[in-house]
Amino acid sequence: MKRLFIFSKSTCLACFKRCCFQGWKTVFSFLLVFIVGSGNVRMQGQNKIVINTNDAKHIISKHIYGHFSEHLGRGIYGGIWVGEESPIPNTRGIRNDVVDALKSLQIPNLRWPGGCFADEYHWRDGIGPRDQRPKMINTHWGGVVEDNSFGTHEFLDLCEQLECEPYICGNVGSGTVEEMSKWIEYLTFDGESPMANLRKQNGHPDPWKIKFFGVGNENWGCGGDMTADFYADTYRRYAVYCRNYSDNRLYKIAGGPNTSDYYWTETLMKKVGNKMNALSLHYYTIPKSWGDKGSATAFDEAEYFTTMDKAYFMRELVEKHTAIMDKYDPQKRIALAPDEWGGWYNVEPGTNPGFLYQQNTLRDALLAAVTLDVFNRHCDRVKIANIAQMVNVLQSIILTDNEKMLLTPTYWVFDFYKVHQEATMLPISIAGVKYELAGKSIEAISASASRDKSGKIHITLSNIDPHQSQTVSCELLGFKTKKVSAKILTASKITDHNTFDHPKTVVPEAFKDVKLSNESLNIVLPPKSLVAIEIE
Ligand code: AHR
C-alpha cells in the first residue's frame, strides 16, 4: 500500500486536476482506479525512454553472451557428455538435443574446464584412449570419481558442433608453468614437436585455433589463495610461456577480482597492464547468505526484491572496476570479463550439495535480463562474459534428467538477446518509476538497445515490478519507424518455472501491446515481464 501511495502522489494530483475539468466521468474513473489500486492490481507506472540512434559508437561483442561448463555435478557428465554407447541420441558421445538447443542461441564461446576445477585439472589425464585415462577424485565438487572421459578432444569437438570459440582455463593453482605451456603447444602448434606429435598420435593431425585462454581462475580463493601482488607476479611468469604458435593468437584472460575487491583490479592493472587482454570478474547473486542462499523456487516477494536489488549491483561493479581500469588503460584495450555470473541458490532438495543443481524461475530470467542490459550498455569495456553454468549447474539455460531435457526461463532470455550480438549499441536513457518494497526502491525498468547490421533496431525491455504494469513511451531519435513486432516472456507467478512434466510454463509468446504514435512507441509492459521489440 505504501508503495502505491508513494507512486501515486503525483499521478493522483494530476488525476484530481483533470477531475475538476472533466466532470463526473473522470471522477468515477479516478475513484475506480483508486479502489482497484488498493487491492492487488496497481496503477500503471509512467516511464519515458529515449534512444539516440545518432549517437551509436560501440559494438556489443557477441562474446558477452558466452557460457560456462565445469566438471561439476551433471554439468558435463549427463548434461552434455553421455558417451558413444548411450541410448540417448548423441554425436561422438555428445547429446544431440542439447547441442541443437544451444546452436539455436548462437553461443559465441564456452568456458571450460572450470571454475575451481581448472586449478586442479591436469590436462594430460584427459587425452588418449578413454579406457586408459587415469581416474581422479573431484575433491571440489562432491568428491565423485572423475574418469576423464571428457577431455581436451571431446571439449573441442563440442565447440565445433556448437560452432563456438573455446575458452580454456589453465591451471595456475596446482599446475606448473611447463604443464600450461605444453597444453598450449599440444593445442595449437602446427609442426614437429613433442606435444604436436602427441596430438597427432591421439587422432588430431591439425592444430586447433584457440583464442580465449584463462591464466588461472579465482586465484584469490580456490585457484591458489594468492594475494593480488603474488598473483600479478605469477600471472606475468605463466603468461610468458603462453606462446602464440603459428598464426594462433591467444587472448589472455587474467584471473580477476572477487566481486568488489577493487584492490585486486588496481594491482593487476598496475603490475600486469597490457600483458593481459582481459581481466575477469566473478559475481554471483545470492539472495540470502552463503550458508543459506535461499530456495530457487520457494521465495517470497522480499527475497525476490533482494535478488533483483543484488542483480543491479552488477552495474556498480562494472562501473567501479571500469573506473580503475580507465586510469591505466584509457583507450580501453583491456576488457573486463565477468566470466562467472548468475543466481546461486540452495541445491534442489535431495540432490548432492556438491553438484549445485538448482531450478530456474521467471526471477532468473529477469536477473539475466538486468545483467545483460548492464553488459550491453557498458560494451566499450565489457567484451566477454559467461553465465554460470550452461547445463544442470547454478543458473542454467538447460536442465536434463536422463533422456529428458528442458529449456529454462533463462534460456529464453538468451534467445531474446541474441539479436544484440555484434550489433551497434544504442545509448538509452530511462526516466522510469521505482519498484518499492518495505521502504526500499529499485528501478522497475531495465532496458538495452542496438542496431543490427541490416539496420533493424532491437530493444529489450523488462519490468521487474511483480504487481504493476508499466506504460513506456519510447522515443527513437534519428529513426523513422515503419514496422514493429514484439515478443514477451512472463508467467502468472514470479516463482513459475519449467519442469520435466510441464516444460512450457514459462515460454515466449507474441506481444501486441506496442503501438506506434507520433514517432514514438507506446508500450504497456505487464508486471514481471521481459519484452523484445524489433523495429524496422
Ligand atoms: O561456478 C561454480 C564455482 O564458483 C566455480 O567453480 C568457481 O570459480 C566459483 O567460485
PDB file of C-alpha atoms in Angstrom, residues 92-204:
ATOM      1  CA  ARG A  92      30.581 -38.929 -30.744  1.00  0.00           C
ATOM      2  CA  GLY A  93      29.248 -39.046 -27.156  1.00  0.00           C
ATOM      3  CA  ILE A  94      27.773 -35.518 -27.053  1.00  0.00           C
ATOM      4  CA  ARG A  95      23.975 -35.166 -26.630  1.00  0.00           C
ATOM      5  CA  ASN A  96      22.239 -34.088 -29.840  1.00  0.00           C
ATOM      6  CA  ASP A  97      19.226 -32.483 -28.107  1.00  0.00           C
ATOM      7  CA  VAL A  98      21.455 -30.222 -26.007  1.00  0.00           C
ATOM      8  CA  VAL A  99      23.628 -29.253 -28.975  1.00  0.00           C
ATOM      9  CA  ASP A 100      20.550 -28.426 -31.083  1.00  0.00           C
ATOM     10  CA  ALA A 101      19.068 -26.232 -28.358  1.00  0.00           C
ATOM     11  CA  LEU A 102      22.373 -24.437 -27.834  1.00  0.00           C
ATOM     12  CA  LYS A 103      23.021 -23.895 -31.519  1.00  0.00           C
ATOM     13  CA  SER A 104      19.804 -22.018 -31.888  1.00  0.00           C
ATOM     14  CA  LEU A 105      21.119 -19.494 -29.321  1.00  0.00           C
ATOM     15  CA  GLN A 106      24.298 -18.868 -31.370  1.00  0.00           C
ATOM     16  CA  ILE A 107      26.514 -19.481 -28.374  1.00  0.00           C
ATOM     17  CA  PRO A 108      29.670 -17.462 -29.083  1.00  0.00           C
ATOM     18  CA  ASN A 109      32.102 -19.071 -26.622  1.00  0.00           C
ATOM     19  CA  LEU A 110      32.235 -21.767 -23.979  1.00  0.00           C
ATOM     20  CA  ARG A 111      34.487 -21.651 -20.916  1.00  0.00           C
ATOM     21  CA  TRP A 112      35.936 -24.948 -19.632  1.00  0.00           C
ATOM     22  CA  PRO A 113      37.073 -26.998 -17.597  1.00  0.00           C
ATOM     23  CA  GLY A 114      36.358 -24.710 -14.600  1.00  0.00           C
ATOM     24  CA  GLY A 115      35.979 -22.833 -12.328  1.00  0.00           C
ATOM     25  CA  CYS A 116      37.695 -24.200  -9.301  1.00  0.00           C
ATOM     26  CA  PHE A 117      38.137 -27.489 -11.144  1.00  0.00           C
ATOM     27  CA  ALA A 118      40.502 -25.789 -13.619  1.00  0.00           C
ATOM     28  CA  ASP A 119      43.150 -25.268 -10.961  1.00  0.00           C
ATOM     29  CA  GLU A 120      43.080 -28.971 -10.081  1.00  0.00           C
ATOM     30  CA  TYR A 121      42.899 -30.227 -13.642  1.00  0.00           C
ATOM     31  CA  HIS A 122      45.869 -31.884 -15.279  1.00  0.00           C
ATOM     32  CA  TRP A 123      45.120 -31.892 -18.973  1.00  0.00           C
ATOM     33  CA  ARG A 124      47.287 -34.915 -19.773  1.00  0.00           C
ATOM     34  CA  ASP A 125      44.839 -37.064 -17.765  1.00  0.00           C
ATOM     35  CA  GLY A 126      42.162 -36.229 -20.339  1.00  0.00           C
ATOM     36  CA  ILE A 127      43.804 -37.271 -23.626  1.00  0.00           C
ATOM     37  CA  GLY A 128      44.481 -40.606 -25.339  1.00  0.00           C
ATOM     38  CA  PRO A 129      42.316 -43.756 -25.332  1.00  0.00           C
ATOM     39  CA  ARG A 130      39.446 -43.192 -22.910  1.00  0.00           C
ATOM     40  CA  ASP A 131      39.717 -46.570 -21.221  1.00  0.00           C
ATOM     41  CA  GLN A 132      43.324 -45.829 -20.311  1.00  0.00           C
ATOM     42  CA  ARG A 133      42.791 -42.384 -18.841  1.00  0.00           C
ATOM     43  CA  PRO A 134      43.549 -42.117 -15.121  1.00  0.00           C
ATOM     44  CA  LYS A 135      40.713 -41.521 -12.696  1.00  0.00           C
ATOM     45  CA  MET A 136      40.781 -38.800 -10.052  1.00  0.00           C
ATOM     46  CA  ILE A 137      38.605 -37.559  -7.223  1.00  0.00           C
ATOM     47  CA  ASN A 138      36.807 -34.316  -7.905  1.00  0.00           C
ATOM     48  CA  THR A 139      37.545 -33.045  -4.396  1.00  0.00           C
ATOM     49  CA  HIS A 140      35.977 -29.697  -5.005  1.00  0.00           C
ATOM     50  CA  TRP A 141      32.635 -30.845  -6.307  1.00  0.00           C
ATOM     51  CA  GLY A 142      31.041 -33.698  -4.416  1.00  0.00           C
ATOM     52  CA  GLY A 143      34.112 -35.940  -4.053  1.00  0.00           C
ATOM     53  CA  VAL A 144      32.980 -38.044  -7.000  1.00  0.00           C
ATOM     54  CA  VAL A 145      35.244 -40.038  -9.314  1.00  0.00           C
ATOM     55  CA  GLU A 146      36.244 -38.131 -12.433  1.00  0.00           C
ATOM     56  CA  ASP A 147      37.166 -40.654 -15.098  1.00  0.00           C
ATOM     57  CA  ASN A 148      38.456 -38.030 -17.516  1.00  0.00           C
ATOM     58  CA  SER A 149      36.368 -39.401 -20.367  1.00  0.00           C
ATOM     59  CA  PHE A 150      35.551 -35.820 -21.329  1.00  0.00           C
ATOM     60  CA  GLY A 151      38.887 -34.141 -22.044  1.00  0.00           C
ATOM     61  CA  THR A 152      40.537 -31.792 -24.498  1.00  0.00           C
ATOM     62  CA  HIS A 153      39.463 -33.558 -27.708  1.00  0.00           C
ATOM     63  CA  GLU A 154      35.876 -34.042 -26.534  1.00  0.00           C
ATOM     64  CA  PHE A 155      35.579 -30.400 -25.434  1.00  0.00           C
ATOM     65  CA  LEU A 156      36.897 -29.111 -28.728  1.00  0.00           C
ATOM     66  CA  ASP A 157      34.565 -31.452 -30.602  1.00  0.00           C
ATOM     67  CA  LEU A 158      31.691 -29.927 -28.593  1.00  0.00           C
ATOM     68  CA  CYS A 159      32.824 -26.410 -29.569  1.00  0.00           C
ATOM     69  CA  GLU A 160      32.982 -27.457 -33.207  1.00  0.00           C
ATOM     70  CA  GLN A 161      29.483 -28.916 -33.014  1.00  0.00           C
ATOM     71  CA  LEU A 162      28.275 -25.669 -31.419  1.00  0.00           C
ATOM     72  CA  GLU A 163      30.336 -23.547 -33.836  1.00  0.00           C
ATOM     73  CA  CYS A 164      31.594 -21.513 -30.897  1.00  0.00           C
ATOM     74  CA  GLU A 165      35.006 -20.339 -29.701  1.00  0.00           C
ATOM     75  CA  PRO A 166      36.579 -22.435 -26.953  1.00  0.00           C
ATOM     76  CA  TYR A 167      37.610 -20.556 -23.828  1.00  0.00           C
ATOM     77  CA  ILE A 168      40.079 -22.783 -21.986  1.00  0.00           C
ATOM     78  CA  CYS A 169      41.107 -22.010 -18.430  1.00  0.00           C
ATOM     79  CA  GLY A 170      44.612 -23.175 -17.470  1.00  0.00           C
ATOM     80  CA  ASN A 171      45.815 -24.460 -14.110  1.00  0.00           C
ATOM     81  CA  VAL A 172      47.860 -21.941 -12.136  1.00  0.00           C
ATOM     82  CA  GLY A 173      46.875 -23.028  -8.609  1.00  0.00           C
ATOM     83  CA  SER A 174      48.287 -26.561  -8.667  1.00  0.00           C
ATOM     84  CA  GLY A 175      49.862 -26.806 -12.115  1.00  0.00           C
ATOM     85  CA  THR A 176      53.265 -25.799 -13.369  1.00  0.00           C
ATOM     86  CA  VAL A 177      54.323 -23.297 -15.981  1.00  0.00           C
ATOM     87  CA  GLU A 178      55.604 -26.243 -18.036  1.00  0.00           C
ATOM     88  CA  GLU A 179      52.235 -28.006 -17.867  1.00  0.00           C
ATOM     89  CA  MET A 180      50.380 -24.935 -19.070  1.00  0.00           C
ATOM     90  CA  SER A 181      52.826 -24.148 -21.832  1.00  0.00           C
ATOM     91  CA  LYS A 182      52.747 -27.738 -23.077  1.00  0.00           C
ATOM     92  CA  TRP A 183      48.948 -27.715 -23.218  1.00  0.00           C
ATOM     93  CA  ILE A 184      49.102 -24.667 -25.482  1.00  0.00           C
ATOM     94  CA  GLU A 185      51.724 -26.373 -27.618  1.00  0.00           C
ATOM     95  CA  TYR A 186      49.533 -29.514 -27.806  1.00  0.00           C
ATOM     96  CA  LEU A 187      46.531 -27.449 -28.807  1.00  0.00           C
ATOM     97  CA  THR A 188      47.988 -25.013 -31.288  1.00  0.00           C
ATOM     98  CA  PHE A 189      51.454 -25.933 -32.579  1.00  0.00           C
ATOM     99  CA  ASP A 190      51.480 -26.608 -36.292  1.00  0.00           C
ATOM    100  CA  GLY A 191      54.670 -28.587 -36.914  1.00  0.00           C
ATOM    101  CA  GLU A 192      57.003 -31.199 -35.439  1.00  0.00           C
ATOM    102  CA  SER A 193      57.234 -31.027 -31.662  1.00  0.00           C
ATOM    103  CA  PRO A 194      56.736 -33.483 -28.811  1.00  0.00           C
ATOM    104  CA  MET A 195      53.301 -32.098 -27.961  1.00  0.00           C
ATOM    105  CA  ALA A 196      52.132 -31.616 -31.560  1.00  0.00           C
ATOM    106  CA  ASN A 197      53.199 -35.189 -32.294  1.00  0.00           C
ATOM    107  CA  LEU A 198      51.291 -36.449 -29.272  1.00  0.00           C
ATOM    108  CA  ARG A 199      48.186 -34.672 -30.527  1.00  0.00           C
ATOM    109  CA  LYS A 200      48.592 -36.282 -33.937  1.00  0.00           C
ATOM    110  CA  GLN A 201      49.053 -39.671 -32.288  1.00  0.00           C
ATOM    111  CA  ASN A 202      45.753 -39.055 -30.461  1.00  0.00           C
ATOM    112  CA  GLY A 203      43.928 -38.578 -33.753  1.00  0.00           C
ATOM    113  CA  HIS A 204      44.038 -34.834 -34.391  1.00  0.00           C
TER     114      HIS A 204
END
